[in-house]
CSV table of C-alpha atoms in Angstrom, one decimal:
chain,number,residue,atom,x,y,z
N,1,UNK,CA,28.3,9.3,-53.4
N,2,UNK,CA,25.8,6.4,-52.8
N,3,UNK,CA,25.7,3.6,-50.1
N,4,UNK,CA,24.3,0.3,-52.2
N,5,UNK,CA,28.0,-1.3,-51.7
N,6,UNK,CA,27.8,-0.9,-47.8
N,7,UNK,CA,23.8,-1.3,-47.9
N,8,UNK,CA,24.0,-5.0,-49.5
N,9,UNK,CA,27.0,-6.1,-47.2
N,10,UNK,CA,25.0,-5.1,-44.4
N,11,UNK,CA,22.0,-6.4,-45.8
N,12,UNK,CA,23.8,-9.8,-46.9
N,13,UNK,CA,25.0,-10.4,-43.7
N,14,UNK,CA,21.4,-10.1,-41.9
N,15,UNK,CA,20.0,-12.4,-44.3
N,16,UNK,CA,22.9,-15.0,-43.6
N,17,UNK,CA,22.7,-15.1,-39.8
N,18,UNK,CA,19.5,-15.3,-40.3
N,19,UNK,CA,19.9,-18.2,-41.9
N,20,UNK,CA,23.0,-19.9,-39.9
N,21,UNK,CA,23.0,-22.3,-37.5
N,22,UNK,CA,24.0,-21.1,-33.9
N,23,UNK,CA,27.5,-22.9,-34.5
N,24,UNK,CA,28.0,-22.0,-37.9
N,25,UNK,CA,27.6,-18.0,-36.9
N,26,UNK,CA,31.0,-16.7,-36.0
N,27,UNK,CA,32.1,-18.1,-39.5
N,28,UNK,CA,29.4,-16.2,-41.2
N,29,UNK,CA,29.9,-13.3,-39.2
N,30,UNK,CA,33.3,-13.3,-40.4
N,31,UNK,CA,32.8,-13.4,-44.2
N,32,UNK,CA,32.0,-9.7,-43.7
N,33,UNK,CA,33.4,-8.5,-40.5
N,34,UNK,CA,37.7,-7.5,-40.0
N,35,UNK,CA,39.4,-9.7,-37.9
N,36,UNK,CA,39.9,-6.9,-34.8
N,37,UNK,CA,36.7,-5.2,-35.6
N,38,UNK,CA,35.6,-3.4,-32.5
N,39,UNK,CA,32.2,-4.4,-31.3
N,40,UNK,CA,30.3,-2.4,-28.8
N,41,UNK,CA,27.5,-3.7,-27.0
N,42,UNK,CA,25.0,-2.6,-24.1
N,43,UNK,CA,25.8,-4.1,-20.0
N,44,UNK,CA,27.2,-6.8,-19.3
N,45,UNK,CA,28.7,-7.1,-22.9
N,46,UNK,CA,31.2,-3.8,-23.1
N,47,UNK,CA,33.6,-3.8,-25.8
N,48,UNK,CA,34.3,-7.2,-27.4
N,49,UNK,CA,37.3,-7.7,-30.1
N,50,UNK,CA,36.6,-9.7,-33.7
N,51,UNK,CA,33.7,-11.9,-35.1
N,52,UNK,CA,34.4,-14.9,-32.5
N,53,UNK,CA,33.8,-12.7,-29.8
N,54,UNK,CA,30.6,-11.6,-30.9
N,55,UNK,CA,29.6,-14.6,-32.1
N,56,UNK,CA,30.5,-16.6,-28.6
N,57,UNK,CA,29.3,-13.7,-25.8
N,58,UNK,CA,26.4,-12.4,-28.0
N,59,UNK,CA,24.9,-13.9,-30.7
N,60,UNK,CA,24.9,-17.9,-30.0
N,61,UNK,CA,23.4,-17.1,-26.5
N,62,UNK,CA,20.8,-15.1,-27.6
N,63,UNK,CA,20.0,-17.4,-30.6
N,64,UNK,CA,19.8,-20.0,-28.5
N,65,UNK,CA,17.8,-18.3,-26.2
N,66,UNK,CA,15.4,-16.6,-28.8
N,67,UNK,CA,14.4,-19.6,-31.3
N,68,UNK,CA,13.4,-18.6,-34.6
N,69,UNK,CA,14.8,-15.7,-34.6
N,70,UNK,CA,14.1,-12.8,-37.0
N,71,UNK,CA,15.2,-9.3,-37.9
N,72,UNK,CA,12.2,-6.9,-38.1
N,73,UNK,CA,13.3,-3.9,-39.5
N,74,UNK,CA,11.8,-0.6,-39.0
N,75,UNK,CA,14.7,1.9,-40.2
N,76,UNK,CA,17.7,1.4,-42.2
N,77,UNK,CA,19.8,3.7,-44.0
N,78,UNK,CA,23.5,5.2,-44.1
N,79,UNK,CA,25.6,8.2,-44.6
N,80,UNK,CA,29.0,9.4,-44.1
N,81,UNK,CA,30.3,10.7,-40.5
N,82,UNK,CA,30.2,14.5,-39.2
N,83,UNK,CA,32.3,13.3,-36.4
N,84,UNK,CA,35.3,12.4,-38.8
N,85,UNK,CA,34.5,15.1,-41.5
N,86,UNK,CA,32.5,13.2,-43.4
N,87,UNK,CA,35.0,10.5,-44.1
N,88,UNK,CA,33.9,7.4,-42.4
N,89,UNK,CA,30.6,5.4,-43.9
N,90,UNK,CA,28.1,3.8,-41.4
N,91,UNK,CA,24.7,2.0,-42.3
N,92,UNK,CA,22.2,1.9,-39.6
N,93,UNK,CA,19.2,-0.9,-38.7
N,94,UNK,CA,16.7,-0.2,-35.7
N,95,UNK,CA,13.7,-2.4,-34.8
N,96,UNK,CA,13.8,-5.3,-32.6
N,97,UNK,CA,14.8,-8.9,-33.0
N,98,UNK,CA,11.9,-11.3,-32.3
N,99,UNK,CA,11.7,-15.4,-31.6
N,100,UNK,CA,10.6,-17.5,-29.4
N,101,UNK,CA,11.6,-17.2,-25.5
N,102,UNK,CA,12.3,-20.7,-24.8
N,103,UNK,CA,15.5,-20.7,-23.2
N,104,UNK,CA,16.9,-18.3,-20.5
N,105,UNK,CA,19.1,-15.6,-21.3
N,106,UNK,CA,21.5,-13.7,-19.0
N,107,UNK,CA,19.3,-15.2,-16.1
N,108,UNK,CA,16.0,-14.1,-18.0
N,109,UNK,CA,13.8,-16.6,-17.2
N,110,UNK,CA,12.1,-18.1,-20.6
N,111,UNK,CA,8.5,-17.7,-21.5
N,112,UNK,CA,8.0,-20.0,-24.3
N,113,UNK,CA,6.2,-17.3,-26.2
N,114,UNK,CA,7.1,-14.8,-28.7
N,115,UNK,CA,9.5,-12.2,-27.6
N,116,UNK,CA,11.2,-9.1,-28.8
N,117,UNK,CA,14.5,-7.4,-28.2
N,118,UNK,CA,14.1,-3.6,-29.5
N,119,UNK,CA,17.7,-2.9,-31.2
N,120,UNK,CA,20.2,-0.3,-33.1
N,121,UNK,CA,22.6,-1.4,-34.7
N,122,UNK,CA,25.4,1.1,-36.4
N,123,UNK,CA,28.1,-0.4,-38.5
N,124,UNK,CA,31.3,1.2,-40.2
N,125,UNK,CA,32.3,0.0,-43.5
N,126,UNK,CA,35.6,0.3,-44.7
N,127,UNK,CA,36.7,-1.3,-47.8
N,128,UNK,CA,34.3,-3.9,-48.2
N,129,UNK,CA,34.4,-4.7,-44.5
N,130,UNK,CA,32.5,-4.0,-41.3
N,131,UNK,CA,35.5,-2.8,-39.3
N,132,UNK,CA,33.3,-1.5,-36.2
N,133,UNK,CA,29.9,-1.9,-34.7
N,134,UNK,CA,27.6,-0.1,-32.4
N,135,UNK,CA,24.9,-2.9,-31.1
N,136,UNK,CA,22.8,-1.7,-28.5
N,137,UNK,CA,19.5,-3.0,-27.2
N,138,UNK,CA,17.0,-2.8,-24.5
N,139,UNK,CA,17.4,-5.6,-22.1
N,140,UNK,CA,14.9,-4.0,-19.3
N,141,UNK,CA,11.9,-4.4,-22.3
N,142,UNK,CA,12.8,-7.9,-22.4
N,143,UNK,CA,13.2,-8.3,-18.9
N,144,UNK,CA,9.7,-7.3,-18.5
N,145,UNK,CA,8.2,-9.5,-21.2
N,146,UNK,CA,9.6,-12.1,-18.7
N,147,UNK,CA,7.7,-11.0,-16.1
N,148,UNK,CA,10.7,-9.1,-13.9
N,149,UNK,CA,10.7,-5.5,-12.4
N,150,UNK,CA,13.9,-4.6,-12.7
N,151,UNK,CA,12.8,-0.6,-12.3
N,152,UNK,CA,10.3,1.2,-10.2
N,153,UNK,CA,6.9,2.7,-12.5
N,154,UNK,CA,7.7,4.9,-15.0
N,155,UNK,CA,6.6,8.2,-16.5
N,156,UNK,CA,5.6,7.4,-19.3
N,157,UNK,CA,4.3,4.2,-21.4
N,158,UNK,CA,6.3,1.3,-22.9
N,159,UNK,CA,5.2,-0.8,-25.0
N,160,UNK,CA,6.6,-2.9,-27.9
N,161,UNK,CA,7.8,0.3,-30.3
N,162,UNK,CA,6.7,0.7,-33.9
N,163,UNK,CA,8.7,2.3,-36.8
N,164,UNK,CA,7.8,5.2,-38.4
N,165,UNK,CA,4.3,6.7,-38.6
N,166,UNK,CA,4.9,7.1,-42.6
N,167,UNK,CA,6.4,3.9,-43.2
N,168,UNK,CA,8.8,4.7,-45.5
N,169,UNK,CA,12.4,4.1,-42.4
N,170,UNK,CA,14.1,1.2,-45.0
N,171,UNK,CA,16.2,3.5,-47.2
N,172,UNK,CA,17.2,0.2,-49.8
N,173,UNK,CA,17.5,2.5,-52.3
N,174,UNK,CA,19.8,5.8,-51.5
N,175,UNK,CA,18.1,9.1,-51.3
N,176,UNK,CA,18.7,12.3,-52.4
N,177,UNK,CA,21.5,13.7,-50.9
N,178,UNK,CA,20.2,17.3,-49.8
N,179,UNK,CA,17.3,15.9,-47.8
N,180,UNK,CA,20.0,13.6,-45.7
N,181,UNK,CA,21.7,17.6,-45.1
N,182,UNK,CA,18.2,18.7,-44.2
N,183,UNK,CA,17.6,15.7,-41.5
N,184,UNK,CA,21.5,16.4,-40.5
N,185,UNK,CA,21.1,20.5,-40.1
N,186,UNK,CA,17.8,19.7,-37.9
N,187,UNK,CA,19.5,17.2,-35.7
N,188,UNK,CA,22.5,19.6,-35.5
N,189,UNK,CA,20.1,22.0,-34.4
N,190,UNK,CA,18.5,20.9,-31.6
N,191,UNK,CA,22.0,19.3,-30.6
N,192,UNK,CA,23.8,22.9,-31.1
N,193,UNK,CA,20.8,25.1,-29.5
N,194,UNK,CA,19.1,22.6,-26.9
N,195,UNK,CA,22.0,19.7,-25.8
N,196,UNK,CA,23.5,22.0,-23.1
N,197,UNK,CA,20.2,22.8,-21.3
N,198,UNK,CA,20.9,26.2,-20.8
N,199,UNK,CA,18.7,28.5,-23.2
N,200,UNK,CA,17.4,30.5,-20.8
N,201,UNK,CA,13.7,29.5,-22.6
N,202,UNK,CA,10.4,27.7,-21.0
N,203,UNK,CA,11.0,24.6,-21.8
N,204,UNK,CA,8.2,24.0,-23.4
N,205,UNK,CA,9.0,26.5,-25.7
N,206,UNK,CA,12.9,25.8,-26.1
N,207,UNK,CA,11.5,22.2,-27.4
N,208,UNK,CA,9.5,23.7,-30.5
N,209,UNK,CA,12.6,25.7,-31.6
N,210,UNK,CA,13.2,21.8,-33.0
N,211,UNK,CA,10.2,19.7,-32.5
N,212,UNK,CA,6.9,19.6,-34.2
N,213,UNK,CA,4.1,19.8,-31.4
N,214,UNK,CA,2.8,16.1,-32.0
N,215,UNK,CA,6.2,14.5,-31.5
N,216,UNK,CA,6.7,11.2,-30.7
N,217,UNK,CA,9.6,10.4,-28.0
N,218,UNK,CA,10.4,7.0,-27.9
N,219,UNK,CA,11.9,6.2,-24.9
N,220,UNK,CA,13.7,3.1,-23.0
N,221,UNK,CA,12.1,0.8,-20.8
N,222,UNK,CA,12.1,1.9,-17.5
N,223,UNK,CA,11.5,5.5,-18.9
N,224,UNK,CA,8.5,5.0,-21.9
N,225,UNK,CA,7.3,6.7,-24.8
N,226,UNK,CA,6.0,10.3,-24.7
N,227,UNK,CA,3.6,12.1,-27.1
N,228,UNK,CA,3.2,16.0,-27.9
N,229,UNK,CA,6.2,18.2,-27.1
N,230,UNK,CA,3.9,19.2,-23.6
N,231,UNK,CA,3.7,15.7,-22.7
N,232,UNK,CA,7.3,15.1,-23.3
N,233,UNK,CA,8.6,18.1,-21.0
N,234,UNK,CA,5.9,16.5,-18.5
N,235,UNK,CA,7.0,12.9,-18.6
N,236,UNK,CA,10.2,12.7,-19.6
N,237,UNK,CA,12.7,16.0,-20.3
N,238,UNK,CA,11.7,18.2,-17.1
N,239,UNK,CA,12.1,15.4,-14.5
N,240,UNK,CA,15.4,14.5,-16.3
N,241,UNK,CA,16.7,17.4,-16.5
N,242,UNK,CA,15.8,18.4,-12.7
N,243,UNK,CA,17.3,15.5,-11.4
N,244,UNK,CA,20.7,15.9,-13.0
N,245,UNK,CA,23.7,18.6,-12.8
N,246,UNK,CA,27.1,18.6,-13.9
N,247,UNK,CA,26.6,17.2,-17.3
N,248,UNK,CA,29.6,17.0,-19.6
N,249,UNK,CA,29.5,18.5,-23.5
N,250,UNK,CA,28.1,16.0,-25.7
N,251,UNK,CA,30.6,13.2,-27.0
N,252,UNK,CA,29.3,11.6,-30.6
N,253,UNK,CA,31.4,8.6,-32.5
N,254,UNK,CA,29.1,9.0,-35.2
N,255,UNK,CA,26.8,11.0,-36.9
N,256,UNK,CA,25.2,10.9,-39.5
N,257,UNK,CA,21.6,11.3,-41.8
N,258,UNK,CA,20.1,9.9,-45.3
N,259,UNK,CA,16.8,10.9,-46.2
N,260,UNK,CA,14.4,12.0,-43.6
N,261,UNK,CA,16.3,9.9,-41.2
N,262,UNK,CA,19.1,10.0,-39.1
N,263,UNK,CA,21.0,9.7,-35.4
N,264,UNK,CA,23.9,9.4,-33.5
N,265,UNK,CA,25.7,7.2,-30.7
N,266,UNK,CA,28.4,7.6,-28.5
N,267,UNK,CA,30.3,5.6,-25.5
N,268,UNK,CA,29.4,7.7,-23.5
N,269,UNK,CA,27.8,10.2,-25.2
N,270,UNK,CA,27.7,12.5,-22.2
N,271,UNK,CA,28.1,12.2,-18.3
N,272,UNK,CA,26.5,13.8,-15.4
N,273,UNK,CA,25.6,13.5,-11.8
N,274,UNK,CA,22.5,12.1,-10.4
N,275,UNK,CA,21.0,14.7,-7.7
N,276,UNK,CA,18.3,12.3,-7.1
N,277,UNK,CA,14.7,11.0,-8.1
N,278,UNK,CA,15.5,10.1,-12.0
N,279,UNK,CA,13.3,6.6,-12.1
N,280,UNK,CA,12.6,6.7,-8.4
N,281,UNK,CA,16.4,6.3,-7.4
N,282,UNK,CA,18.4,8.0,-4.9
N,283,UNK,CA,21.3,10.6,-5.6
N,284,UNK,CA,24.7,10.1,-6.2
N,285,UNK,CA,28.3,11.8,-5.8
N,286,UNK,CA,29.7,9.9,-9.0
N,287,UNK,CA,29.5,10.9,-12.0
N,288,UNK,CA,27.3,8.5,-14.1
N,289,UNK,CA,28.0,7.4,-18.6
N,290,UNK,CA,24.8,8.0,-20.9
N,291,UNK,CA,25.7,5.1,-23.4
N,292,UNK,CA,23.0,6.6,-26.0
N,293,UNK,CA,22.0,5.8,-29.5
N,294,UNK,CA,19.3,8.5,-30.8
N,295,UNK,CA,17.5,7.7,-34.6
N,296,UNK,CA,15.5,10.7,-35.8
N,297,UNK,CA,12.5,11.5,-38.4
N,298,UNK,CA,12.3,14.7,-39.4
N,299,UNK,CA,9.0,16.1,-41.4
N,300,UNK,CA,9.4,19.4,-43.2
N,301,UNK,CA,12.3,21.0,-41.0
N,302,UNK,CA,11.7,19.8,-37.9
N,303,UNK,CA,11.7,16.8,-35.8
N,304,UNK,CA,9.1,14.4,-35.1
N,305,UNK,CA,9.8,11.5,-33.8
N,306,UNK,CA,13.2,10.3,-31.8
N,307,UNK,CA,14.0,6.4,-31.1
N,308,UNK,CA,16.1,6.2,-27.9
N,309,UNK,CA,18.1,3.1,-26.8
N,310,UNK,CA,19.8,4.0,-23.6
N,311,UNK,CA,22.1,1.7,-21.5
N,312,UNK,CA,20.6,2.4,-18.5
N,313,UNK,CA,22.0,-1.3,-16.9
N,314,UNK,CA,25.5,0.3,-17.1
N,315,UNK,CA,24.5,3.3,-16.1
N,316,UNK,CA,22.9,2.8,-12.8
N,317,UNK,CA,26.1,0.2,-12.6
N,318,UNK,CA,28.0,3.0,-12.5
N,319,UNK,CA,26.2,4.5,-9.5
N,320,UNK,CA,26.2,1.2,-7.7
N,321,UNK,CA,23.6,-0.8,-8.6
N,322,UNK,CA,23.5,-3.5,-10.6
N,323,UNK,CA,20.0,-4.0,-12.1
N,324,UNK,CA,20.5,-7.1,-13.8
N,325,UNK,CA,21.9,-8.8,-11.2
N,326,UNK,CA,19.8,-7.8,-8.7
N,327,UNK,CA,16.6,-8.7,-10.7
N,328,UNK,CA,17.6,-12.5,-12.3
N,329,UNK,CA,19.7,-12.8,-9.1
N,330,UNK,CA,22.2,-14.1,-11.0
N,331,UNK,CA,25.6,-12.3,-9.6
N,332,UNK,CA,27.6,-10.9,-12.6
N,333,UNK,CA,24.5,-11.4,-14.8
């Protein structure tokens, strides 16, 4: 029942585009990805088809943009999917890519110092293969390392995100099975009793059905990072939830837990309507996608502390603005 077969061919594959040159990186990513592997990556990248895809619209760009680049790792582990009855394996990576800012990317303007894209990356193994990826990354965080606005000031603080406050997120080794059931059963919780916003409890208290009190809720840019489950209801859940109706069930494409640690993503994991003031902006009539990826610690049998990586590019896209655009002034940015 172990991972260390998907583990090293994720891991493998790190250490060799870490390694490759910017031309020599489709041909590396496909020693270990399937020919039609679906690739799904935060606005303006969408869904992209095979290695020399990814390698062409994503990954030479940014190298080229980021010089030096390295992987800093924060959490990595893997599991097998709820979502598909347990069938399907994923291994998970979260922490942020860092190099040097020396050329623009995606109008970004370069800095020429160090910079660092905060990133999750999910990936689905299947017979030796990565046959589908989840990539998702805060653009906004590194818009503002540039120097750009591209939202207006938000609730809570952002800065760049640390891993876990035990240190112990790089699951190299697997780990016991039952505590990846006990991380799963908690997330399952708070998804099962708390997603639909309707348990008729303070919400302050409805929070520490599922969250230790010092929690730690780190959040995109243009939203922040909260601390204490009364801070978090202050800052970030009560506003969201006030300025939001209609919201779908929740959609996962994967779910899963290993250790002390595990998350989720979906495309869209949920949509709802914007009634207004959510990060300053105006209401909308249309319906707007969450593309969400959510990585969990849980201590004891609770929750306490929650990585979010948000599309929130596409998202206001959807309501009919286009951040990125608008900010680098580059049209179709």
């Amino acid at each position: 029942m172990g991972f260390q077969q998907e583990k090293r061919l994720v891991r493998d594959l790190y250490a060799a585009l870490e390694a490759a040159t910017p031309d020599r990186i489709a041909a590396t990513l496909s020693e270990a990805v399937a020919p039609e592997a679906l690739w799904r990556g935060f606005h303006p990248f969408g869904e992209l088809t095979g290695p020399e895809a990814v390698a062409e619209r994503f990954w030479q760009p940014l190298r080229q943009s980021l010089t030096r680049m390295q992987r800093r790792q924060d959490i990595f582990f893997a599991g097998r999917n709820e979502i598909d009855g347990f069938e399907g394996t994923w291994v998970v990576s979260m922490g942020h890519l860092m190099g040097l800012f020396d050329h623009p990317w995606l109008g970004i303007p370069a800095t020429g110092k160090m910079a660092f894209l905060r990133y999750c990356e999910f990936n689905r193994v299947e017979a030796g293969r990565i046959v589908e990826t989840a990539m998702y990354f805060d653009i906004p965080h590194l818009m503002m390392q540039a120097g750009l606005d591209p939202f207006p000031p938000q609730t809570a603080a952002h800065l760049v995100q640390p891993g876990p406050l035990t240190h112990d997120g790089l699951l190299y080794d697997d780990a016991p099975e039952a505590e990846g059931t006990a991380t799963l059963a908690a997330i399952n919780a708070m998804i099962g009793d708390l997603g639909q916003w309707q348990s008729g409890l303070p919400l302050v208290e409805e929070l520490a059905l599922s969250w230790h009190d010092d929690m730690i809720w780190w959040g995109p840019a243009g939203i922040g990072a909260t601390y204490t489950i009364e801070r978090y209801a202050k800052q970030h859940s009560g506003p969201f939830r006030a300025a939001f109706t209609d919201r779908s069930k929740t959609r996962h494409l994967a779910r899963l837990a290993e250790g002390h640690y595990g998350g989720f993503f979906g495309w869209p994991n949920f949509t709802a309507r914007h009634t207004g003031g959510f990060m300053g902006m105006p209401g909308s009539d249309r319906p707007g996608e969450m593309r969400v990826i959510d990585i969990y610690r849980r201590a004891d049998d609770k929750l306490a502390e929650n990585w979010i990586f948000i599309d929130l590019l596409h998202f206001w896209k959807t309501q009919g603005v286009d951040i990125l655009a608008r900010t680098t002034g580059i049209a179709g940015a």
